[in-house]
Amino acid sequence: GGGYTDARDAIERDMSASAAMVDTGVQKAKFIEDVDAYMSGKTVEDALSELQRKYSRYKLIERDLQEQRIRYSTKLPDVQRSLEAVEMLCEKRDGENAAEETLVKYQLTEATFADASVTSPESVYLWLGANVMLEYPLDEAKELLETNVHACESGLEANARDLAVLKDNMTIVEVNMSRIYNYDVRKRRNAENQAAVKAK
């Protein structure tokens, strides 16, 4: 149905946004091999300011990725529980005792649960988010929830990869800033030593 396609598309968009996060809009940090050559024609303040801006951008992206990780981590257990419930209803429907009542507990709100007696289940209502609930035949609901579980798991994996790449880039920028700072200290000491030699 249309609801199934819309839900799957929304999850895939979220996943592809995570997978592309580090690749789009963020320059990969390059380790400064030769600080003297890098600093040619630049002031220490300008070089450090440029690296600090890049580091700040990385920190913003890191925060976004961590928030996304929390969303996936929160969503995954909910989707897995829903899938388990639908699988149980499918087993009940397909089993020998399909006509018998099944007692189920379902969530009405965040802290409110209710009991229901279900006989011959054929469909379920699933929350899709944004206060939208749709009815799905059991088999379609199972397929949608399996897709959502896979999407959450893939999103968490992509998110972990993105965070690892981002942390590597942040470490490179931190090392580069330290090397430029040390370059500046060394340059000042050399200037002081040369001034002391001239003064003798």
Short mmCIF file of C-alpha atoms in Angstrom, two decimals:
data_model
loop_
_atom_site.label_atom_id
_atom_site.label_comp_id
_atom_site.label_asym_id
_atom_site.label_seq_id
_atom_site.Cartn_x
_atom_site.Cartn_y
_atom_site.Cartn_z
CA GLY A 1 0.00 0.00 0.00
CA GLY A 2 0.93 3.69 -0.18
CA GLY A 3 1.56 3.92 3.58
CA TYR A 4 4.06 1.07 3.42
CA THR A 5 5.98 2.72 0.57
CA ASP A 6 5.95 6.13 2.30
CA ALA A 7 7.25 4.68 5.57
CA ARG A 8 10.00 2.70 3.80
CA ASP A 9 11.01 5.76 1.76
CA ALA A 10 11.23 7.92 4.90
CA ILE A 11 13.50 5.40 6.61
CA GLU A 12 15.68 5.02 3.50
CA ARG A 13 16.01 8.84 3.26
CA ASP A 14 17.10 8.93 6.92
CA MET A 15 19.62 6.15 6.28
CA SER A 16 21.07 7.74 3.15
CA ALA A 17 21.38 11.06 4.98
CA SER A 18 23.41 9.27 7.65
CA ALA A 19 25.56 7.41 5.13
CA ALA A 20 26.36 10.60 3.19
CA MET A 21 26.80 12.83 6.23
CA VAL A 22 30.59 12.79 6.30
CA ASP A 23 30.93 12.75 2.52
CA THR A 24 28.77 15.79 1.80
CA GLY A 25 29.68 19.26 2.91
CA VAL A 26 32.67 18.27 5.01
CA GLN A 27 36.19 18.37 3.76
CA LYS A 28 38.31 15.42 4.75
CA ALA A 29 41.04 16.54 7.14
CA LYS A 30 44.56 16.25 5.77
CA PHE A 31 47.50 15.64 8.03
CA ILE A 32 50.06 18.43 7.69
CA GLU A 33 53.28 16.60 6.89
CA ASP A 34 55.52 19.65 6.51
CA VAL A 35 54.40 22.42 8.84
CA ASP A 36 57.02 24.87 7.55
CA ALA A 37 55.78 24.47 3.96
CA TYR A 38 52.13 24.66 5.11
CA MET A 39 52.77 27.87 7.04
CA SER A 40 54.50 29.58 4.11
CA GLY A 41 52.61 32.84 3.52
CA LYS A 42 50.22 32.27 6.45
CA THR A 43 50.05 33.69 9.92
CA VAL A 44 49.74 31.34 12.87
CA GLU A 45 46.48 33.02 13.86
CA ASP A 46 44.96 32.49 10.40
CA ALA A 47 46.07 28.86 10.23
CA LEU A 48 44.76 28.06 13.71
CA SER A 49 41.52 29.95 13.04
CA GLU A 50 40.92 27.96 9.84
CA LEU A 51 41.53 24.66 11.65
CA GLN A 52 39.32 25.74 14.56
CA ARG A 53 36.45 26.50 12.15
CA LYS A 54 36.84 23.07 10.58
CA TYR A 55 36.94 21.47 14.04
CA SER A 56 33.78 23.34 15.07
CA ARG A 57 31.98 22.08 11.94
CA TYR A 58 33.05 18.53 12.82
CA LYS A 59 31.72 18.99 16.36
CA LEU A 60 28.33 20.08 14.99
CA ILE A 61 28.16 17.07 12.69
CA GLU A 62 29.23 14.83 15.56
CA ARG A 63 26.36 16.17 17.68
CA ASP A 64 23.89 15.54 14.83
CA LEU A 65 25.19 12.00 14.35
CA GLN A 66 24.96 11.30 18.08
CA GLU A 67 21.36 12.55 18.13
CA GLN A 68 20.59 10.38 15.12
CA ARG A 69 22.17 7.40 16.91
CA ILE A 70 19.90 8.01 19.91
CA ARG A 71 16.85 8.13 17.61
CA TYR A 72 17.82 4.83 15.95
CA SER A 73 18.66 3.22 19.30
CA THR A 74 15.29 4.28 20.71
CA LYS A 75 13.32 3.30 17.64
CA LEU A 76 14.87 -0.15 17.09
CA PRO A 77 13.54 -1.86 20.27
CA ASP A 78 10.05 -0.44 19.62
CA VAL A 79 10.00 -1.77 16.07
CA GLN A 80 11.38 -5.14 17.20
CA ARG A 81 8.65 -5.45 19.86
CA SER A 82 5.99 -4.59 17.27
CA LEU A 83 7.44 -7.19 14.89
CA GLU A 84 7.39 -9.84 17.63
CA ALA A 85 3.73 -9.04 18.35
CA VAL A 86 2.79 -9.25 14.66
CA GLU A 87 4.71 -12.52 14.27
CA MET A 88 2.81 -13.93 17.27
CA LEU A 89 -0.50 -12.87 15.67
CA CYS A 90 0.56 -14.47 12.36
CA GLU A 91 1.36 -17.73 14.19
CA LYS A 92 -1.98 -17.52 15.98
CA ARG A 93 -3.83 -16.90 12.69
CA ASP A 94 -2.04 -19.78 10.92
CA GLY A 95 -2.14 -22.20 13.87
CA GLU A 96 -4.57 -24.99 14.68
CA ASN A 97 -6.29 -22.95 17.38
CA ALA A 98 -6.99 -19.90 15.21
CA ALA A 99 -10.56 -19.58 16.50
CA GLU A 100 -9.47 -19.31 20.16
CA GLU A 101 -9.19 -15.91 21.81
CA THR A 102 -5.77 -14.45 22.45
CA LEU A 103 -5.21 -11.92 25.18
CA VAL A 104 -2.87 -9.12 24.10
CA LYS A 105 -1.57 -6.03 25.89
CA TYR A 106 -1.09 -2.94 23.73
CA GLN A 107 0.18 0.56 24.30
CA LEU A 108 -2.30 3.42 24.10
CA THR A 109 0.04 6.21 25.15
CA GLU A 110 3.57 6.48 26.53
CA ALA A 111 2.55 5.13 29.96
CA THR A 112 -0.89 3.63 29.32
CA PHE A 113 -1.46 0.03 28.33
CA ALA A 114 -4.69 -1.86 27.75
CA ASP A 115 -5.71 -5.49 27.37
CA ALA A 116 -7.63 -6.79 24.40
CA SER A 117 -9.04 -10.12 23.44
CA VAL A 118 -8.32 -11.02 19.80
CA THR A 119 -9.97 -13.78 17.79
CA SER A 120 -8.86 -14.68 14.25
CA PRO A 121 -6.54 -11.67 13.73
CA GLU A 122 -6.30 -10.51 10.12
CA SER A 123 -4.88 -6.99 10.43
CA VAL A 124 -3.14 -4.61 12.83
CA TYR A 125 -2.83 -0.87 13.20
CA LEU A 126 0.70 0.51 13.15
CA TRP A 127 1.89 3.94 14.24
CA LEU A 128 3.93 5.46 11.43
CA GLY A 129 4.88 8.60 13.33
CA ALA A 130 3.58 12.16 13.26
CA ASN A 131 0.33 10.91 14.83
CA VAL A 132 -0.41 8.74 11.79
CA MET A 133 -1.77 5.23 12.25
CA LEU A 134 -2.64 2.87 9.39
CA GLU A 135 -4.27 -0.52 9.25
CA TYR A 136 -2.21 -3.27 7.60
CA PRO A 137 -2.99 -6.88 6.82
CA LEU A 138 -0.76 -9.04 9.07
CA ASP A 139 1.56 -10.16 6.29
CA GLU A 140 2.07 -6.60 5.03
CA ALA A 141 2.62 -5.35 8.58
CA LYS A 142 5.22 -8.06 9.15
CA GLU A 143 7.02 -7.14 5.93
CA LEU A 144 6.98 -3.43 6.81
CA LEU A 145 8.28 -4.05 10.33
CA GLU A 146 11.03 -6.38 9.06
CA THR A 147 12.06 -3.65 6.61
CA ASN A 148 12.04 -1.09 9.43
CA VAL A 149 14.15 -3.32 11.71
CA HIS A 150 16.65 -3.80 8.90
CA ALA A 151 16.65 -0.07 8.16
CA CYS A 152 17.29 0.80 11.83
CA GLU A 153 20.10 -1.75 12.09
CA SER A 154 21.66 -0.50 8.83
CA GLY A 155 21.24 3.10 9.99
CA LEU A 156 23.03 2.31 13.26
CA GLU A 157 25.88 0.64 11.35
CA ALA A 158 26.22 3.57 8.92
CA ASN A 159 26.03 6.00 11.84
CA ALA A 160 28.83 4.14 13.67
CA ARG A 161 30.99 4.26 10.51
CA ASP A 162 30.29 7.98 10.06
CA LEU A 163 31.16 8.71 13.68
CA ALA A 164 34.41 6.72 13.38
CA VAL A 165 35.42 8.61 10.21
CA LEU A 166 34.46 11.90 11.82
CA LYS A 167 36.47 11.15 14.99
CA ASP A 168 39.50 10.31 12.80
CA ASN A 169 39.14 13.66 11.03
CA MET A 170 38.74 15.48 14.35
CA THR A 171 41.90 13.81 15.68
CA ILE A 172 43.83 14.87 12.58
CA VAL A 173 42.67 18.48 13.03
CA GLU A 174 43.61 18.41 16.73
CA VAL A 175 47.09 17.08 15.88
CA ASN A 176 47.48 19.70 13.15
CA MET A 177 46.55 22.49 15.59
CA SER A 178 49.11 21.17 18.09
CA ARG A 179 51.79 21.02 15.44
CA ILE A 180 51.10 24.59 14.32
CA TYR A 181 51.13 25.77 17.93
CA ASN A 182 54.48 23.97 18.47
CA TYR A 183 55.77 25.51 15.22
CA ASP A 184 54.86 28.94 16.58
CA VAL A 185 56.59 28.26 19.92
CA ARG A 186 59.70 26.99 18.12
CA LYS A 187 59.70 30.00 15.77
CA ARG A 188 59.43 32.45 18.71
CA ARG A 189 62.24 30.70 20.60
CA ASN A 190 64.47 30.84 17.54
CA ALA A 191 63.70 34.55 17.16
CA GLU A 192 64.48 35.13 20.87
CA ASN A 193 67.74 33.15 20.59
CA GLN A 194 68.80 35.10 17.52
CA ALA A 195 68.00 38.38 19.26
CA ALA A 196 70.04 37.27 22.29
CA VAL A 197 73.01 36.33 20.06
CA LYS A 198 72.86 39.73 18.30
CA ALA A 199 72.71 41.51 21.65
CA LYS A 200 76.00 39.93 22.79
#
